Amino acid sequence: MALANLMIDCWSLDPSKRPVAESCKKQVYWMDYTTPCSRNESQSHEIGSVPLSTSLYVALIHFNHGRWREAMDLLQHATETARSSEDESTVANALYSLGQLSLVQRQYDKAEECCVAACNIYSRTGDQLGHASTIQVLAFVYRVRGDSLKAEESFVAARDIYSQIGQQLFAACMIKALGDIYQARGEFSRAEESYVSARDIWARAGESRGLITATNALGNAYNYRGEFSKAEECFDAARDICAQNEDQRGMAKANMSLGDVYLSRGEPSKGEESYIAARDIYVRIGDQRGLARTSKALGAVYRSQKEHSKAEELYMTSRDICTQMGDQIGLAEAIEGLGGVYHSLGESLRAEDSYLAACDILRREGDARGLAKASRTLGELYSSRGEYSKAEELYITSRDIYARIGDEFSRASSVRELGGLFARRNDYAKAEELYKEAREIYTKTGGRFHLAHTLVTMGSFYLSQKRYEEAESVFLEASPLLKELGMETARLGCEAALKSIEKEDPRRKKLSIKTFLSHLTGY
């Protein structure tokens, strides 16, 4: 159970929320050693004078202490010896362990090869637990490669086997992992269903860590959808559970997530308060990675409030901590944040240097999602400088990466930015086509907050061209959505736009009332 939770944490959609290598090492070190299948103790072949079962155990010790080369050599030797002795059970166990080790070392082809071979043996010998455990590792291989469909198929298969053999806690881990797949695709309703299902299983079993994990994931799903009140409720609940279990790190994480909700909702002061509460906990427990994250988050708050000196100082603090820890992804995010500060200050060249440095790190680390986001941000900088060809290239790069990893929700954001770029270049037909594409994706995925933003953008686009009928239609669609989301300032902007349409085109006044009523009643 502990290992399954750790693996899920390691493949979090948000790289900043993944545990660092040292934390993983410490957690794995204290885990009980278990192979995924039962062993017949009478079948104890040896490597020289060392029993194969002992060899696997020694390999795990090497793995726990970061001695991956030694672990790999021992496992390969064990596999060859077991094959020569026709000991299928030990061959499967060794291959399973080799698959895990290869995954950690980012040798994904080897990990897949080992896991497929182990799966075939477990299936043939009827070892369902071994089979499910290996499919689970295979699912993570596909997921990190960005093969969403194969990852989903594998998680479903592992879930079904775990359920059949009564391993409900492991099944819950697979259900939660499926929720992450759906969340990455922007399929928020399916993600919500999965997280609720996993949460309920963990709640019935009294498994607090799993319950916290699922509750946080559910909160993130609501936050992405713009359902901020529901997200706040989830993170409050997660914080309460952590308090009951005296889980300081969990409380800090819940406070961080609450800060994200408040920032998304346009309440920077409450966001600042939550981030500071999280930072104080991280300082108290000596969690440097958490301190780096809260510094970066507070930097975003102060940047939004135009307190650029504070923002720069905090991003630099985050950068320095990540450098000391060897956290390359966190370093890239801090550098990207500094680029945002310089962009806001009008220091275009410094911003460009920062964004390029962040992209280089993310490309080197193989973080496709992070690279897509940084590329889009750099594209925004070039667009603001009127370098539209460079901006277009980066937006397309970002869009294509998101498409490749199956993140439809984020792809829509890149498509929308491309639409804005073509509008600035006066290519209105192409801009409209892209805006409609983004709108369709957000409608399909249920991203209501971003759908509302896209509708307002489209309304302004049509209004600038005096296309009053189309402008009125999208503003009327956006207005009730903004009201539901609690975005009163934006809603009032829509109402002002509708009034300006009536003023500019008096003939539309009666039609506006009729259209507005049709939106309210559905007829």
XYZ file of C-alpha atoms in Angstrom, residues 90-453:
364
model
C 11.709 -16.322 -9.405
C 12.163 -15.275 -13.049
C 8.892 -13.332 -12.860
C 9.831 -11.728 -9.531
C 13.234 -10.675 -10.849
C 11.746 -9.286 -14.065
C 9.145 -7.379 -12.057
C 11.912 -5.833 -9.939
C 13.984 -5.065 -13.050
C 10.946 -3.312 -14.532
C 10.590 -1.131 -11.441
C 14.296 -0.301 -11.396
C 14.337 0.516 -15.114
C 11.321 2.812 -14.646
C 13.107 4.753 -11.890
C 16.181 5.058 -14.123
C 14.001 6.293 -17.020
C 14.919 3.273 -19.147
C 11.353 2.981 -20.345
C 11.876 0.496 -23.190
C 13.663 -1.902 -20.849
C 11.004 -1.376 -18.166
C 8.259 -2.238 -20.647
C 10.139 -5.305 -21.915
C 10.690 -6.669 -18.385
C 7.120 -6.009 -17.268
C 5.553 -7.604 -20.352
C 7.718 -10.703 -19.855
C 6.806 -10.874 -16.143
C 3.101 -10.418 -16.951
C 3.198 -13.354 -19.351
C 4.701 -15.617 -16.680
C 2.316 -14.483 -13.914
C -0.652 -14.955 -16.239
C 0.519 -18.421 -17.259
C 1.140 -19.538 -13.668
C -2.105 -18.044 -12.378
C -0.406 -15.587 -9.985
C -3.014 -12.819 -10.026
C -1.359 -10.561 -7.454
C 1.942 -10.674 -9.322
C 0.115 -10.062 -12.577
C -1.743 -7.002 -11.233
C 1.380 -5.569 -9.570
C 3.354 -5.803 -12.813
C 0.553 -4.327 -14.931
C 0.535 -1.443 -12.463
C 4.238 -0.731 -13.096
C 3.607 -1.046 -16.838
C 0.808 1.525 -16.548
C 3.207 4.014 -14.989
C 5.681 3.383 -17.819
C 3.003 4.244 -20.388
C 1.877 7.236 -18.364
C 5.310 8.832 -18.097
C 5.800 8.251 -21.825
C 2.610 10.203 -22.469
C 0.709 7.200 -23.877
C -2.566 8.003 -22.133
C -4.678 5.289 -23.755
C -2.285 2.434 -22.942
C -1.854 3.770 -19.404
C -5.635 3.853 -18.940
C -6.008 0.334 -20.306
C -3.321 -0.968 -17.926
C -4.693 0.800 -14.843
C -8.156 -0.617 -15.608
C -6.725 -4.128 -15.965
C -4.799 -3.840 -12.668
C -7.860 -2.404 -10.918
C -10.055 -5.274 -12.082
C -7.606 -7.952 -10.925
C -7.079 -6.279 -7.530
C -10.858 -6.092 -7.086
C -11.338 -9.757 -8.037
C -8.806 -10.969 -5.458
C -10.125 -8.704 -2.693
C -7.235 -6.212 -2.669
C -9.521 -3.166 -2.408
C -6.862 -0.721 -1.190
C -4.675 -1.469 -4.201
C -7.754 -1.179 -6.419
C -8.350 2.282 -4.926
C -4.806 3.288 -5.923
C -5.562 2.279 -9.506
C -8.873 4.152 -9.481
C -7.106 7.273 -8.225
C -4.444 6.867 -10.943
C -7.236 6.609 -13.533
C -8.633 9.858 -12.171
C -5.249 11.465 -12.827
C -5.337 10.194 -16.421
C -8.792 11.683 -16.963
C -7.784 14.925 -15.252
C -4.778 15.270 -17.576
C -7.066 14.830 -20.575
C -9.482 17.423 -19.246
C -12.204 14.784 -18.729
C -13.202 16.316 -15.418
C -16.456 14.439 -14.866
C -14.698 11.076 -15.196
C -11.852 12.316 -12.998
C -14.346 13.414 -10.334
C -16.106 10.039 -10.444
C -12.788 8.194 -10.023
C -11.578 10.359 -7.148
C -14.892 10.022 -5.297
C -14.795 6.238 -5.748
C -11.199 5.978 -4.456
C -11.964 8.328 -1.577
C -14.940 6.222 -0.492
C -12.903 2.992 -0.519
C -10.138 4.541 1.564
C -12.664 6.118 3.937
C -14.388 2.770 4.563
C -11.022 1.143 5.229
C -9.922 3.912 7.585
C -6.852 4.517 5.398
C -6.160 8.169 6.214
C -3.292 8.751 3.793
C -5.306 7.453 0.850
C -8.326 9.468 1.987
C -6.212 12.644 2.077
C -4.724 11.869 -1.355
C -8.132 11.360 -2.980
C -9.676 14.401 -1.266
C -6.834 16.618 -2.465
C -7.133 15.214 -5.986
C -10.868 15.909 -5.972
C -10.187 19.478 -4.832
C -7.734 19.956 -7.685
C -10.324 18.670 -10.162
C -12.870 21.199 -8.930
C -10.278 23.981 -9.028
C -9.446 23.197 -12.662
C -13.144 23.318 -13.509
C -13.550 26.680 -11.808
C -15.791 25.216 -9.081
C -13.882 27.073 -6.403
C -16.320 26.604 -3.523
C -16.272 22.820 -3.945
C -12.479 22.877 -4.218
C -12.237 24.917 -1.022
C -14.475 22.413 0.802
C -12.247 19.508 -0.279
C -9.023 21.159 0.822
C -10.576 22.211 4.129
C -11.621 18.579 4.664
C -8.125 17.329 3.780
C -6.595 19.808 6.212
C -8.942 18.635 8.993
C -8.018 14.982 8.417
C -4.332 15.904 8.505
C -4.838 17.813 11.755
C -6.559 14.788 13.322
C -3.613 12.600 12.302
C -1.011 15.230 13.300
C 0.218 15.206 9.704
C 2.075 18.531 9.491
C 3.277 18.052 5.925
C -0.261 17.177 4.813
C -1.633 20.307 6.498
C 0.961 22.407 4.681
C 0.009 20.817 1.361
C -3.704 21.513 1.988
C -2.890 25.145 2.821
C -0.913 25.392 -0.421
C -3.868 24.051 -2.398
C -6.244 26.478 -0.669
C -3.888 29.294 -1.653
C -4.106 28.121 -5.275
C -7.911 28.254 -5.101
C -7.951 31.757 -3.669
C -5.476 32.969 -6.285
C -7.573 31.448 -9.101
C -10.659 33.058 -7.595
C -9.021 36.483 -7.596
C -8.476 36.693 -3.831
C -4.698 37.250 -3.553
C -4.832 38.364 0.093
C -6.431 35.078 1.204
C -4.019 33.225 -1.045
C -1.086 34.964 0.609
C -2.430 34.036 4.051
C -2.713 30.352 3.126
C 0.730 30.218 1.519
C 2.319 31.847 4.572
C 0.595 29.287 6.833
C 2.054 26.516 4.653
C 5.490 28.121 4.644
C 5.527 28.375 8.448
C 4.832 24.641 8.724
C 7.546 23.765 6.211
C 10.042 25.931 8.095
C 9.068 24.285 11.384
C 9.509 20.734 10.073
C 12.589 21.567 8.009
C 11.093 20.726 4.601
C 13.256 22.623 2.111
C 11.309 21.465 -0.925
C 8.078 22.741 0.640
C 9.787 26.037 1.443
C 10.842 26.366 -2.204
C 7.265 25.718 -3.343
C 5.722 28.260 -0.967
C 8.329 30.868 -1.931
C 7.410 30.374 -5.577
C 3.681 30.558 -4.812
C 4.089 33.751 -2.771
C 6.150 35.176 -5.611
C 3.141 34.650 -7.899
C 0.879 36.442 -5.386
C 3.142 39.477 -5.139
C 3.654 39.582 -8.874
C -0.142 39.690 -9.364
C -0.233 42.619 -6.921
C 2.632 44.357 -8.798
C 4.943 44.078 -5.784
C 7.771 43.118 -8.083
C 10.674 43.453 -5.645
C 9.048 41.019 -3.202
C 8.169 38.664 -6.029
C 11.716 38.670 -7.417
C 13.205 38.014 -3.974
C 10.908 35.048 -3.369
C 11.507 33.485 -6.777
C 15.246 33.825 -6.154
C 14.825 32.109 -2.787
C 12.991 29.246 -4.491
C 15.658 29.096 -7.215
C 18.502 28.910 -4.702
C 16.844 26.166 -2.621
C 16.129 24.069 -5.710
C 19.715 24.517 -6.885
C 21.048 23.301 -3.530
C 18.710 20.297 -3.571
C 19.382 19.396 -7.192
C 15.679 19.796 -7.997
C 15.906 20.678 -11.679
C 12.164 20.892 -12.330
C 11.668 23.210 -9.353
C 14.641 25.273 -10.540
C 13.086 25.671 -13.992
C 9.772 26.774 -12.473
C 11.483 29.371 -10.273
C 13.455 30.722 -13.246
C 10.243 30.887 -15.291
C 8.652 32.850 -12.434
C 11.552 35.304 -12.484
C 10.986 35.695 -16.210
C 7.391 36.673 -15.469
C 8.553 39.356 -13.037
C 10.985 40.797 -15.587
C 8.267 40.688 -18.260
C 5.931 42.647 -15.978
C 8.688 45.203 -15.350
C 9.214 45.635 -19.100
C 12.698 44.061 -18.951
C 12.066 42.023 -22.061
C 15.583 40.692 -22.645
C 15.993 39.455 -19.057
C 12.564 37.823 -19.302
C 13.536 36.112 -22.562
C 16.791 34.802 -21.062
C 14.895 33.386 -18.085
C 12.240 31.695 -20.189
C 14.837 30.196 -22.533
C 16.845 28.885 -19.563
C 13.693 27.307 -18.097
C 12.849 25.668 -21.438
C 16.375 24.257 -21.729
C 16.185 22.654 -18.275
C 12.722 21.213 -18.864
C 13.749 19.844 -22.260
C 16.838 18.240 -20.733
C 14.791 16.735 -17.890
C 12.181 15.366 -20.270
C 9.306 17.234 -18.587
C 6.963 17.531 -21.563
C 4.139 19.239 -19.683
C 6.461 21.796 -18.106
C 8.133 22.467 -21.462
C 4.752 23.029 -23.123
C 3.788 25.566 -20.450
C 7.136 27.403 -20.584
C 7.018 27.474 -24.402
C 3.583 29.072 -24.301
C 4.813 31.656 -21.791
C 7.786 32.506 -24.013
C 5.362 32.778 -26.922
C 3.380 35.378 -24.966
C 6.558 37.411 -24.532
C 7.354 37.350 -28.259
C 3.743 38.212 -29.071
C 3.894 41.256 -26.780
C 7.038 42.372 -28.668
C 5.324 41.976 -32.026
C 7.531 39.017 -32.984
C 4.564 37.066 -34.219
C 6.397 34.382 -36.205
C 8.428 33.345 -33.147
C 5.310 33.447 -30.996
C 3.330 31.326 -33.471
C 6.080 28.702 -33.561
C 6.114 28.425 -29.752
C 2.324 28.296 -29.435
C 2.246 25.499 -32.004
C 5.030 23.667 -30.141
C 3.050 23.974 -26.920
C -0.188 22.853 -28.566
C 1.466 19.833 -30.187
C 3.125 18.694 -26.938
C -0.195 18.845 -25.106
C -1.845 16.915 -27.936
C 0.876 14.252 -27.788
C 0.508 13.688 -24.037
C -3.285 13.739 -24.242
C -3.862 16.957 -22.266
C -6.835 18.401 -24.135
C -7.581 21.012 -21.493
C -4.140 22.634 -21.744
C -4.118 22.213 -25.526
C -7.214 24.408 -25.634
C -5.307 27.190 -23.839
C -2.554 27.089 -26.470
C -5.161 27.073 -29.234
C -6.852 30.123 -27.669
C -3.511 31.964 -27.461
C -2.915 31.160 -31.132
C -6.323 32.665 -31.892
C -5.347 35.861 -30.103
C -2.103 35.968 -32.062
C -3.897 35.707 -35.429
C -6.380 38.372 -34.314
C -3.467 40.759 -33.620
C -2.117 39.946 -37.079
C -5.557 40.829 -38.533
C -6.089 37.283 -39.785
C -9.633 37.287 -38.431
C -10.873 34.159 -40.186
C -8.080 32.039 -38.702
C -8.521 33.675 -35.284
C -12.234 32.887 -35.245
C -11.567 29.279 -36.254
C -9.109 28.837 -33.374
C -11.370 30.520 -30.819
C -14.189 28.176 -31.819
C -11.862 25.173 -31.495
C -10.859 26.229 -27.975
C -14.495 26.826 -27.058
C -15.450 23.355 -28.297
C -12.687 21.684 -26.262
C -13.606 23.534 -23.064
C -17.284 22.713 -23.569
C -16.439 19.039 -24.071
C -14.064 18.798 -21.095
C -16.175 20.799 -18.648
C -13.571 23.505 -18.011
C -16.138 26.152 -17.154
C -13.750 28.813 -15.883
C -11.706 28.728 -19.094
C -14.829 28.380 -21.219
C -16.132 31.620 -19.695
C -12.787 33.319 -20.389
